Amino acid sequence: MKFIMKSNPNLNEYDSSIIKRLENKIKDEYALTEDEVDIFLENICIKTRQLISNNINEDDYNGKDLLAASIISNYLYDLGINHHVCSTKHLLDKGVIDNHFVIMDLNTDLYGNSVKMEYLLDPTYRQFFTHDKCNPDYEITKHDVIIRSPDPGYFIHPYDIEEIEYFLYNGYSILDPEFAYIYLNSFLSTKTGTKELEMKQISANDAYDILQKGSKCNIISRKELEDKNLLLEPLNGLTKKM
């Protein structure tokens, strides 16, 4: 097994008419039901994985996070969906393993009320769960200082495995303090240039605040994506500028 936990990606395919209807609801500023949100976000992550890989079931997506985040960002921009691309090095510390992902919000119908819900999209998180880089032997220390750290997957607590496996499968999660804590601390634990005893975790509320604020991050331009035939575009061809 190449990965330390279940990480097979979601392979569902949705009829284009369903996705087009959801895109139109979003553009017309109608709230999506919870089921519709799941379909919409699943489709984004599935289509993105298909664009960046020839074999989404076997690919570990190593180094493809910026590409995936750029594809998603351009698509969300076209639909007028508020979002931002984040980099873990910018959010946390230059000594952590870097990763790019997307934070977005979406009007969601909860019991008849339209509520703005936040979601974290990272369809390439699987790259940090390989056996090769998620074991204690991968760590290198010099004079008790960490020079090379295992990948984030190594630091996932056993209590959180079920939630993370679900995230690895779908590529997205509701963003709340609990998930923010699990996700960001998996990267903070990879910090190099420090002693193991000096490692600290951030609280759930602090992690959530950090992700909400986001960070400035350069992404691959629409022109570059278009030139490489890597654009994910709204099915009705219309765009709503933010």
PDB file of N, CA, C and O in Angstrom, residues 95-162:
ATOM      1  N   GLY A  95       9.156  27.558   7.893  1.00  0.00           N
ATOM      2  CA  GLY A  95       9.799  26.270   8.149  1.00  0.00           C
ATOM      3  C   GLY A  95       8.889  25.074   7.978  1.00  0.00           C
ATOM      4  O   GLY A  95       9.347  23.931   8.044  1.00  0.00           O
ATOM      5  N   VAL A  96       7.592  25.295   7.728  1.00  0.00           N
ATOM      6  CA  VAL A  96       6.671  24.160   7.562  1.00  0.00           C
ATOM      7  C   VAL A  96       6.624  23.724   6.102  1.00  0.00           C
ATOM      8  O   VAL A  96       7.004  24.475   5.201  1.00  0.00           O
ATOM      9  N   ILE A  97       6.152  22.517   5.873  1.00  0.00           N
ATOM     10  CA  ILE A  97       5.946  22.039   4.505  1.00  0.00           C
ATOM     11  C   ILE A  97       4.865  22.895   3.854  1.00  0.00           C
ATOM     12  O   ILE A  97       3.818  23.158   4.449  1.00  0.00           O
ATOM     13  N   ASP A  98       5.125  23.331   2.636  1.00  0.00           N
ATOM     14  CA  ASP A  98       4.188  24.230   1.979  1.00  0.00           C
ATOM     15  C   ASP A  98       3.081  23.460   1.268  1.00  0.00           C
ATOM     16  O   ASP A  98       3.295  22.353   0.760  1.00  0.00           O
ATOM     17  N   ASN A  99       1.918  24.065   1.252  1.00  0.00           N
ATOM     18  CA  ASN A  99       0.772  23.493   0.550  1.00  0.00           C
ATOM     19  C   ASN A  99      -0.195  24.613   0.210  1.00  0.00           C
ATOM     20  O   ASN A  99      -0.361  25.563   0.972  1.00  0.00           O
ATOM     21  N   HIS A 100      -0.808  24.511  -0.954  1.00  0.00           N
ATOM     22  CA  HIS A 100      -1.799  25.496  -1.390  1.00  0.00           C
ATOM     23  C   HIS A 100      -3.186  24.863  -1.385  1.00  0.00           C
ATOM     24  O   HIS A 100      -3.360  23.717  -1.806  1.00  0.00           O
ATOM     25  N   PHE A 101      -4.160  25.625  -0.933  1.00  0.00           N
ATOM     26  CA  PHE A 101      -5.533  25.139  -0.854  1.00  0.00           C
ATOM     27  C   PHE A 101      -6.471  26.328  -0.922  1.00  0.00           C
ATOM     28  O   PHE A 101      -6.030  27.486  -0.926  1.00  0.00           O
ATOM     29  N   VAL A 102      -7.769  26.059  -0.971  1.00  0.00           N
ATOM     30  CA  VAL A 102      -8.765  27.115  -1.174  1.00  0.00           C
ATOM     31  C   VAL A 102      -9.766  27.145  -0.031  1.00  0.00           C
ATOM     32  O   VAL A 102     -10.261  26.096   0.398  1.00  0.00           O
ATOM     33  N   ILE A 103     -10.050  28.358   0.454  1.00  0.00           N
ATOM     34  CA  ILE A 103     -11.141  28.589   1.397  1.00  0.00           C
ATOM     35  C   ILE A 103     -12.247  29.326   0.641  1.00  0.00           C
ATOM     36  O   ILE A 103     -11.973  30.327  -0.022  1.00  0.00           O
ATOM     37  N   MET A 104     -13.466  28.855   0.736  1.00  0.00           N
ATOM     38  CA  MET A 104     -14.575  29.501   0.032  1.00  0.00           C
ATOM     39  C   MET A 104     -15.807  29.516   0.920  1.00  0.00           C
ATOM     40  O   MET A 104     -15.902  28.761   1.895  1.00  0.00           O
ATOM     41  N   ASP A 105     -16.753  30.404   0.611  1.00  0.00           N
ATOM     42  CA  ASP A 105     -18.024  30.350   1.313  1.00  0.00           C
ATOM     43  C   ASP A 105     -19.166  30.238   0.315  1.00  0.00           C
ATOM     44  O   ASP A 105     -19.035  30.618  -0.848  1.00  0.00           O
ATOM     45  N   LEU A 106     -20.251  29.676   0.802  1.00  0.00           N
ATOM     46  CA  LEU A 106     -21.370  29.358  -0.065  1.00  0.00           C
ATOM     47  C   LEU A 106     -22.662  29.507   0.729  1.00  0.00           C
ATOM     48  O   LEU A 106     -22.754  29.057   1.879  1.00  0.00           O
ATOM     49  N   ASN A 107     -23.650  30.149   0.135  1.00  0.00           N
ATOM     50  CA  ASN A 107     -24.954  30.255   0.784  1.00  0.00           C
ATOM     51  C   ASN A 107     -25.619  28.888   0.814  1.00  0.00           C
ATOM     52  O   ASN A 107     -25.850  28.275  -0.225  1.00  0.00           O
ATOM     53  N   THR A 108     -25.896  28.433   2.025  1.00  0.00           N
ATOM     54  CA  THR A 108     -26.428  27.090   2.217  1.00  0.00           C
ATOM     55  C   THR A 108     -27.773  27.150   2.928  1.00  0.00           C
ATOM     56  O   THR A 108     -27.944  27.908   3.891  1.00  0.00           O
ATOM     57  N   ASP A 109     -28.724  26.376   2.448  1.00  0.00           N
ATOM     58  CA  ASP A 109     -30.059  26.341   3.031  1.00  0.00           C
ATOM     59  C   ASP A 109     -30.072  25.367   4.206  1.00  0.00           C
ATOM     60  O   ASP A 109     -30.001  24.150   4.029  1.00  0.00           O
ATOM     61  N   LEU A 110     -30.145  25.919   5.422  1.00  0.00           N
ATOM     62  CA  LEU A 110     -30.218  25.101   6.626  1.00  0.00           C
ATOM     63  C   LEU A 110     -31.575  25.318   7.288  1.00  0.00           C
ATOM     64  O   LEU A 110     -31.851  26.397   7.822  1.00  0.00           O
ATOM     65  N   TYR A 111     -32.415  24.302   7.184  1.00  0.00           N
ATOM     66  CA  TYR A 111     -33.752  24.353   7.800  1.00  0.00           C
ATOM     67  C   TYR A 111     -34.532  25.589   7.346  1.00  0.00           C
ATOM     68  O   TYR A 111     -35.207  26.258   8.138  1.00  0.00           O
ATOM     69  N   GLY A 112     -34.410  25.908   6.063  1.00  0.00           N
ATOM     70  CA  GLY A 112     -35.155  27.014   5.502  1.00  0.00           C
ATOM     71  C   GLY A 112     -34.503  28.368   5.636  1.00  0.00           C
ATOM     72  O   GLY A 112     -35.042  29.377   5.151  1.00  0.00           O
ATOM     73  N   ASN A 113     -33.336  28.418   6.263  1.00  0.00           N
ATOM     74  CA  ASN A 113     -32.607  29.676   6.418  1.00  0.00           C
ATOM     75  C   ASN A 113     -31.338  29.660   5.574  1.00  0.00           C
ATOM     76  O   ASN A 113     -30.617  28.655   5.533  1.00  0.00           O
ATOM     77  N   SER A 114     -31.070  30.778   4.900  1.00  0.00           N
ATOM     78  CA  SER A 114     -29.851  30.885   4.104  1.00  0.00           C
ATOM     79  C   SER A 114     -28.688  31.294   5.005  1.00  0.00           C
ATOM     80  O   SER A 114     -28.708  32.370   5.606  1.00  0.00           O
ATOM     81  N   VAL A 115     -27.701  30.412   5.107  1.00  0.00           N
ATOM     82  CA  VAL A 115     -26.554  30.628   5.985  1.00  0.00           C
ATOM     83  C   VAL A 115     -25.277  30.555   5.158  1.00  0.00           C
ATOM     84  O   VAL A 115     -25.105  29.637   4.350  1.00  0.00           O
ATOM     85  N   LYS A 116     -24.383  31.502   5.369  1.00  0.00           N
ATOM     86  CA  LYS A 116     -23.111  31.478   4.655  1.00  0.00           C
ATOM     87  C   LYS A 116     -22.182  30.491   5.356  1.00  0.00           C
ATOM     88  O   LYS A 116     -21.752  30.702   6.476  1.00  0.00           O
ATOM     89  N   MET A 117     -21.873  29.391   4.678  1.00  0.00           N
ATOM     90  CA  MET A 117     -21.010  28.348   5.229  1.00  0.00           C
ATOM     91  C   MET A 117     -19.644  28.402   4.555  1.00  0.00           C
ATOM     92  O   MET A 117     -19.535  28.689   3.360  1.00  0.00           O
ATOM     93  N   GLU A 118     -18.606  28.088   5.328  1.00  0.00           N
ATOM     94  CA  GLU A 118     -17.247  28.099   4.799  1.00  0.00           C
ATOM     95  C   GLU A 118     -16.766  26.667   4.566  1.00  0.00           C
ATOM     96  O   GLU A 118     -17.068  25.761   5.350  1.00  0.00           O
ATOM     97  N   TYR A 119     -15.988  26.498   3.501  1.00  0.00           N
ATOM     98  CA  TYR A 119     -15.471  25.188   3.141  1.00  0.00           C
ATOM     99  C   TYR A 119     -13.996  25.285   2.779  1.00  0.00           C
ATOM    100  O   TYR A 119     -13.550  26.299   2.235  1.00  0.00           O
ATOM    101  N   LEU A 120     -13.261  24.232   3.096  1.00  0.00           N
ATOM    102  CA  LEU A 120     -11.850  24.146   2.721  1.00  0.00           C
ATOM    103  C   LEU A 120     -11.715  23.089   1.637  1.00  0.00           C
ATOM    104  O   LEU A 120     -12.152  21.950   1.832  1.00  0.00           O
ATOM    105  N   LEU A 121     -11.124  23.460   0.507  1.00  0.00           N
ATOM    106  CA  LEU A 121     -10.937  22.537  -0.616  1.00  0.00           C
ATOM    107  C   LEU A 121      -9.452  22.259  -0.812  1.00  0.00           C
ATOM    108  O   LEU A 121      -8.657  23.184  -0.999  1.00  0.00           O
ATOM    109  N   ASP A 122      -9.101  20.997  -0.762  1.00  0.00           N
ATOM    110  CA  ASP A 122      -7.712  20.584  -0.981  1.00  0.00           C
ATOM    111  C   ASP A 122      -7.701  19.185  -1.592  1.00  0.00           C
ATOM    112  O   ASP A 122      -7.466  18.189  -0.900  1.00  0.00           O
ATOM    113  N   PRO A 123      -7.968  19.076  -2.897  1.00  0.00           N
ATOM    114  CA  PRO A 123      -8.054  17.759  -3.532  1.00  0.00           C
ATOM    115  C   PRO A 123      -6.714  17.043  -3.688  1.00  0.00           C
ATOM    116  O   PRO A 123      -6.679  15.897  -4.136  1.00  0.00           O
ATOM    117  N   THR A 124      -5.600  17.699  -3.319  1.00  0.00           N
ATOM    118  CA  THR A 124      -4.280  17.060  -3.438  1.00  0.00           C
ATOM    119  C   THR A 124      -3.637  16.773  -2.077  1.00  0.00           C
ATOM    120  O   THR A 124      -2.457  16.449  -2.003  1.00  0.00           O
ATOM    121  N   TYR A 125      -4.391  16.866  -1.001  1.00  0.00           N
ATOM    122  CA  TYR A 125      -3.870  16.627   0.358  1.00  0.00           C
ATOM    123  C   TYR A 125      -3.272  15.223   0.481  1.00  0.00           C
ATOM    124  O   TYR A 125      -2.406  14.974   1.319  1.00  0.00           O
ATOM    125  N   ARG A 126      -3.712  14.327  -0.382  1.00  0.00           N
ATOM    126  CA  ARG A 126      -3.226  12.954  -0.384  1.00  0.00           C
ATOM    127  C   ARG A 126      -1.709  12.853  -0.520  1.00  0.00           C
ATOM    128  O   ARG A 126      -1.103  11.879  -0.067  1.00  0.00           O
ATOM    129  N   GLN A 127      -1.094  13.848  -1.134  1.00  0.00           N
ATOM    130  CA  GLN A 127       0.355  13.814  -1.355  1.00  0.00           C
ATOM    131  C   GLN A 127       1.152  13.732  -0.051  1.00  0.00           C
ATOM    132  O   GLN A 127       2.324  13.329  -0.062  1.00  0.00           O
ATOM    133  N   PHE A 128       0.535  14.085   1.056  1.00  0.00           N
ATOM    134  CA  PHE A 128       1.223  14.110   2.347  1.00  0.00           C
ATOM    135  C   PHE A 128       0.956  12.872   3.194  1.00  0.00           C
ATOM    136  O   PHE A 128       1.176  12.883   4.408  1.00  0.00           O
ATOM    137  N   PHE A 129       0.503  11.787   2.548  1.00  0.00           N
ATOM    138  CA  PHE A 129       0.154  10.570   3.285  1.00  0.00           C
ATOM    139  C   PHE A 129       0.825   9.318   2.725  1.00  0.00           C
ATOM    140  O   PHE A 129       0.305   8.218   2.870  1.00  0.00           O
ATOM    141  N   THR A 130       1.970   9.471   2.090  1.00  0.00           N
ATOM    142  CA  THR A 130       2.674   8.310   1.545  1.00  0.00           C
ATOM    143  C   THR A 130       3.504   7.627   2.628  1.00  0.00           C
ATOM    144  O   THR A 130       3.986   8.281   3.565  1.00  0.00           O
ATOM    145  N   HIS A 131       3.676   6.330   2.494  1.00  0.00           N
ATOM    146  CA  HIS A 131       4.488   5.577   3.447  1.00  0.00           C
ATOM    147  C   HIS A 131       5.917   6.104   3.500  1.00  0.00           C
ATOM    148  O   HIS A 131       6.528   6.161   4.575  1.00  0.00           O
ATOM    149  N   ASP A 132       6.454   6.470   2.355  1.00  0.00           N
ATOM    150  CA  ASP A 132       7.857   6.888   2.287  1.00  0.00           C
ATOM    151  C   ASP A 132       8.167   8.079   3.192  1.00  0.00           C
ATOM    152  O   ASP A 132       9.253   8.156   3.780  1.00  0.00           O
ATOM    153  N   LYS A 133       7.210   9.011   3.302  1.00  0.00           N
ATOM    154  CA  LYS A 133       7.489  10.249   4.037  1.00  0.00           C
ATOM    155  C   LYS A 133       6.678  10.382   5.324  1.00  0.00           C
ATOM    156  O   LYS A 133       6.745  11.422   5.980  1.00  0.00           O
ATOM    157  N   CYS A 134       5.952   9.348   5.679  1.00  0.00           N
ATOM    158  CA  CYS A 134       5.155   9.391   6.908  1.00  0.00           C
ATOM    159  C   CYS A 134       5.608   8.311   7.878  1.00  0.00           C
ATOM    160  O   CYS A 134       4.829   7.438   8.289  1.00  0.00           O
ATOM    161  N   ASN A 135       6.865   8.346   8.219  1.00  0.00           N
ATOM    162  CA  ASN A 135       7.408   7.405   9.192  1.00  0.00           C
ATOM    163  C   ASN A 135       8.540   8.081   9.956  1.00  0.00           C
ATOM    164  O   ASN A 135       9.161   9.027   9.453  1.00  0.00           O
ATOM    165  N   PRO A 136       8.823   7.627  11.170  1.00  0.00           N
ATOM    166  CA  PRO A 136       9.842   8.289  12.006  1.00  0.00           C
ATOM    167  C   PRO A 136      11.237   8.262  11.406  1.00  0.00           C
ATOM    168  O   PRO A 136      12.048   9.150  11.688  1.00  0.00           O
ATOM    169  N   ASP A 137      11.528   7.275  10.561  1.00  0.00           N
ATOM    170  CA  ASP A 137      12.858   7.179   9.956  1.00  0.00           C
ATOM    171  C   ASP A 137      13.108   8.280   8.932  1.00  0.00           C
ATOM    172  O   ASP A 137      14.266   8.542   8.575  1.00  0.00           O
ATOM    173  N   TYR A 138      12.040   8.910   8.455  1.00  0.00           N
ATOM    174  CA  TYR A 138      12.210   9.983   7.470  1.00  0.00           C
ATOM    175  C   TYR A 138      12.756  11.256   8.118  1.00  0.00           C
ATOM    176  O   TYR A 138      13.369  12.077   7.447  1.00  0.00           O
ATOM    177  N   GLU A 139      12.542  11.404   9.411  1.00  0.00           N
ATOM    178  CA  GLU A 139      13.015  12.610  10.100  1.00  0.00           C
ATOM    179  C   GLU A 139      14.531  12.625  10.225  1.00  0.00           C
ATOM    180  O   GLU A 139      15.166  11.605  10.483  1.00  0.00           O
ATOM    181  N   ILE A 140      15.108  13.786  10.009  1.00  0.00           N
ATOM    182  CA  ILE A 140      16.548  13.994  10.174  1.00  0.00           C
ATOM    183  C   ILE A 140      16.754  15.105  11.195  1.00  0.00           C
ATOM    184  O   ILE A 140      16.159  16.180  11.091  1.00  0.00           O
ATOM    185  N   THR A 141      17.575  14.831  12.206  1.00  0.00           N
ATOM    186  CA  THR A 141      17.901  15.848  13.196  1.00  0.00           C
ATOM    187  C   THR A 141      19.413  16.023  13.270  1.00  0.00           C
ATOM    188  O   THR A 141      20.178  15.097  12.991  1.00  0.00           O
ATOM    189  N   LYS A 142      19.825  17.223  13.638  1.00  0.00           N
ATOM    190  CA  LYS A 142      21.230  17.532  13.833  1.00  0.00           C
ATOM    191  C   LYS A 142      21.357  18.399  15.069  1.00  0.00           C
ATOM    192  O   LYS A 142      20.762  19.471  15.146  1.00  0.00           O
ATOM    193  N   HIS A 143      22.114  17.882  16.056  1.00  0.00           N
ATOM    194  CA  HIS A 143      22.226  18.563  17.349  1.00  0.00           C
ATOM    195  C   HIS A 143      20.841  18.804  17.942  1.00  0.00           C
ATOM    196  O   HIS A 143      20.549  19.889  18.475  1.00  0.00           O
ATOM    197  N   ASP A 144      19.977  17.793  17.833  1.00  0.00           N
ATOM    198  CA  ASP A 144      18.610  17.810  18.362  1.00  0.00           C
ATOM    199  C   ASP A 144      17.685  18.790  17.657  1.00  0.00           C
ATOM    200  O   ASP A 144      16.553  19.020  18.101  1.00  0.00           O
ATOM    201  N   VAL A 145      18.147  19.373  16.557  1.00  0.00           N
ATOM    202  CA  VAL A 145      17.313  20.289  15.785  1.00  0.00           C
ATOM    203  C   VAL A 145      16.776  19.551  14.558  1.00  0.00           C
ATOM    204  O   VAL A 145      17.521  18.852  13.871  1.00  0.00           O
ATOM    205  N   ILE A 146      15.493  19.698  14.294  1.00  0.00           N
ATOM    206  CA  ILE A 146      14.868  19.004  13.173  1.00  0.00           C
ATOM    207  C   ILE A 146      15.294  19.646  11.859  1.00  0.00           C
ATOM    208  O   ILE A 146      15.066  20.833  11.631  1.00  0.00           O
ATOM    209  N   ILE A 147      15.916  18.854  11.009  1.00  0.00           N
ATOM    210  CA  ILE A 147      16.367  19.320   9.694  1.00  0.00           C
ATOM    211  C   ILE A 147      15.375  18.899   8.610  1.00  0.00           C
ATOM    212  O   ILE A 147      15.119  19.620   7.656  1.00  0.00           O
ATOM    213  N   ARG A 148      14.828  17.708   8.764  1.00  0.00           N
ATOM    214  CA  ARG A 148      13.807  17.214   7.835  1.00  0.00           C
ATOM    215  C   ARG A 148      12.727  16.512   8.635  1.00  0.00           C
ATOM    216  O   ARG A 148      13.021  15.695   9.506  1.00  0.00           O
ATOM    217  N   SER A 149      11.484  16.844   8.325  1.00  0.00           N
ATOM    218  CA  SER A 149      10.357  16.306   9.086  1.00  0.00           C
ATOM    219  C   SER A 149       9.533  15.352   8.236  1.00  0.00           C
ATOM    220  O   SER A 149       9.458  15.500   7.013  1.00  0.00           O
ATOM    221  N   PRO A 150       8.874  14.393   8.878  1.00  0.00           N
ATOM    222  CA  PRO A 150       7.880  13.601   8.138  1.00  0.00           C
ATOM    223  C   PRO A 150       6.769  14.503   7.621  1.00  0.00           C
ATOM    224  O   PRO A 150       6.595  15.634   8.078  1.00  0.00           O
ATOM    225  N   ASP A 151       5.992  14.003   6.678  1.00  0.00           N
ATOM    226  CA  ASP A 151       4.896  14.771   6.095  1.00  0.00           C
ATOM    227  C   ASP A 151       3.725  14.914   7.076  1.00  0.00           C
ATOM    228  O   ASP A 151       3.639  14.180   8.069  1.00  0.00           O
ATOM    229  N   PRO A 152       2.810  15.839   6.784  1.00  0.00           N
ATOM    230  CA  PRO A 152       1.673  16.089   7.687  1.00  0.00           C
ATOM    231  C   PRO A 152       0.869  14.858   8.072  1.00  0.00           C
ATOM    232  O   PRO A 152       0.379  14.765   9.202  1.00  0.00           O
ATOM    233  N   GLY A 153       0.714  13.904   7.156  1.00  0.00           N
ATOM    234  CA  GLY A 153      -0.081  12.717   7.470  1.00  0.00           C
ATOM    235  C   GLY A 153       0.431  11.947   8.671  1.00  0.00           C
ATOM    236  O   GLY A 153      -0.351  11.309   9.393  1.00  0.00           O
ATOM    237  N   TYR A 154       1.722  12.015   8.908  1.00  0.00           N
ATOM    238  CA  TYR A 154       2.342  11.312  10.033  1.00  0.00           C
ATOM    239  C   TYR A 154       1.820  11.838  11.371  1.00  0.00           C
ATOM    240  O   TYR A 154       1.804  11.111  12.368  1.00  0.00           O
ATOM    241  N   PHE A 155       1.388  13.092  11.397  1.00  0.00           N
ATOM    242  CA  PHE A 155       1.010  13.747  12.642  1.00  0.00           C
ATOM    243  C   PHE A 155      -0.497  13.746  12.913  1.00  0.00           C
ATOM    244  O   PHE A 155      -0.954  14.365  13.875  1.00  0.00           O
ATOM    245  N   ILE A 156      -1.268  13.076  12.059  1.00  0.00           N
ATOM    246  CA  ILE A 156      -2.703  12.986  12.296  1.00  0.00           C
ATOM    247  C   ILE A 156      -2.974  12.065  13.484  1.00  0.00           C
ATOM    248  O   ILE A 156      -2.510  10.927  13.525  1.00  0.00           O
ATOM    249  N   HIS A 157      -3.730  12.566  14.447  1.00  0.00           N
ATOM    250  CA  HIS A 157      -4.047  11.778  15.644  1.00  0.00           C
ATOM    251  C   HIS A 157      -4.995  10.639  15.271  1.00  0.00           C
ATOM    252  O   HIS A 157      -5.885  10.811  14.428  1.00  0.00           O
ATOM    253  N   PRO A 158      -4.817   9.477  15.888  1.00  0.00           N
ATOM    254  CA  PRO A 158      -5.706   8.333  15.588  1.00  0.00           C
ATOM    255  C   PRO A 158      -7.188   8.666  15.721  1.00  0.00           C
ATOM    256  O   PRO A 158      -8.014   8.133  14.974  1.00  0.00           O
ATOM    257  N   TYR A 159      -7.540   9.556  16.652  1.00  0.00           N
ATOM    258  CA  TYR A 159      -8.947   9.927  16.818  1.00  0.00           C
ATOM    259  C   TYR A 159      -9.497  10.664  15.600  1.00  0.00           C
ATOM    260  O   TYR A 159     -10.709  10.708  15.377  1.00  0.00           O
ATOM    261  N   ASP A 160      -8.605  11.245  14.799  1.00  0.00           N
ATOM    262  CA  ASP A 160      -9.031  12.074  13.671  1.00  0.00           C
ATOM    263  C   ASP A 160      -8.953  11.344  12.325  1.00  0.00           C
ATOM    264  O   ASP A 160      -9.267  11.939  11.287  1.00  0.00           O
ATOM    265  N   ILE A 161      -8.541  10.085  12.337  1.00  0.00           N
ATOM    266  CA  ILE A 161      -8.330   9.357  11.082  1.00  0.00           C
ATOM    267  C   ILE A 161      -9.612   9.255  10.256  1.00  0.00           C
ATOM    268  O   ILE A 161      -9.599   9.476   9.043  1.00  0.00           O
ATOM    269  N   GLU A 162     -10.720   8.934  10.902  1.00  0.00           N
ATOM    270  CA  GLU A 162     -11.970   8.771  10.157  1.00  0.00           C
ATOM    271  C   GLU A 162     -12.350  10.067   9.435  1.00  0.00           C
ATOM    272  O   GLU A 162     -12.742  10.043   8.260  1.00  0.00           O
TER     273      GLU A 162
END
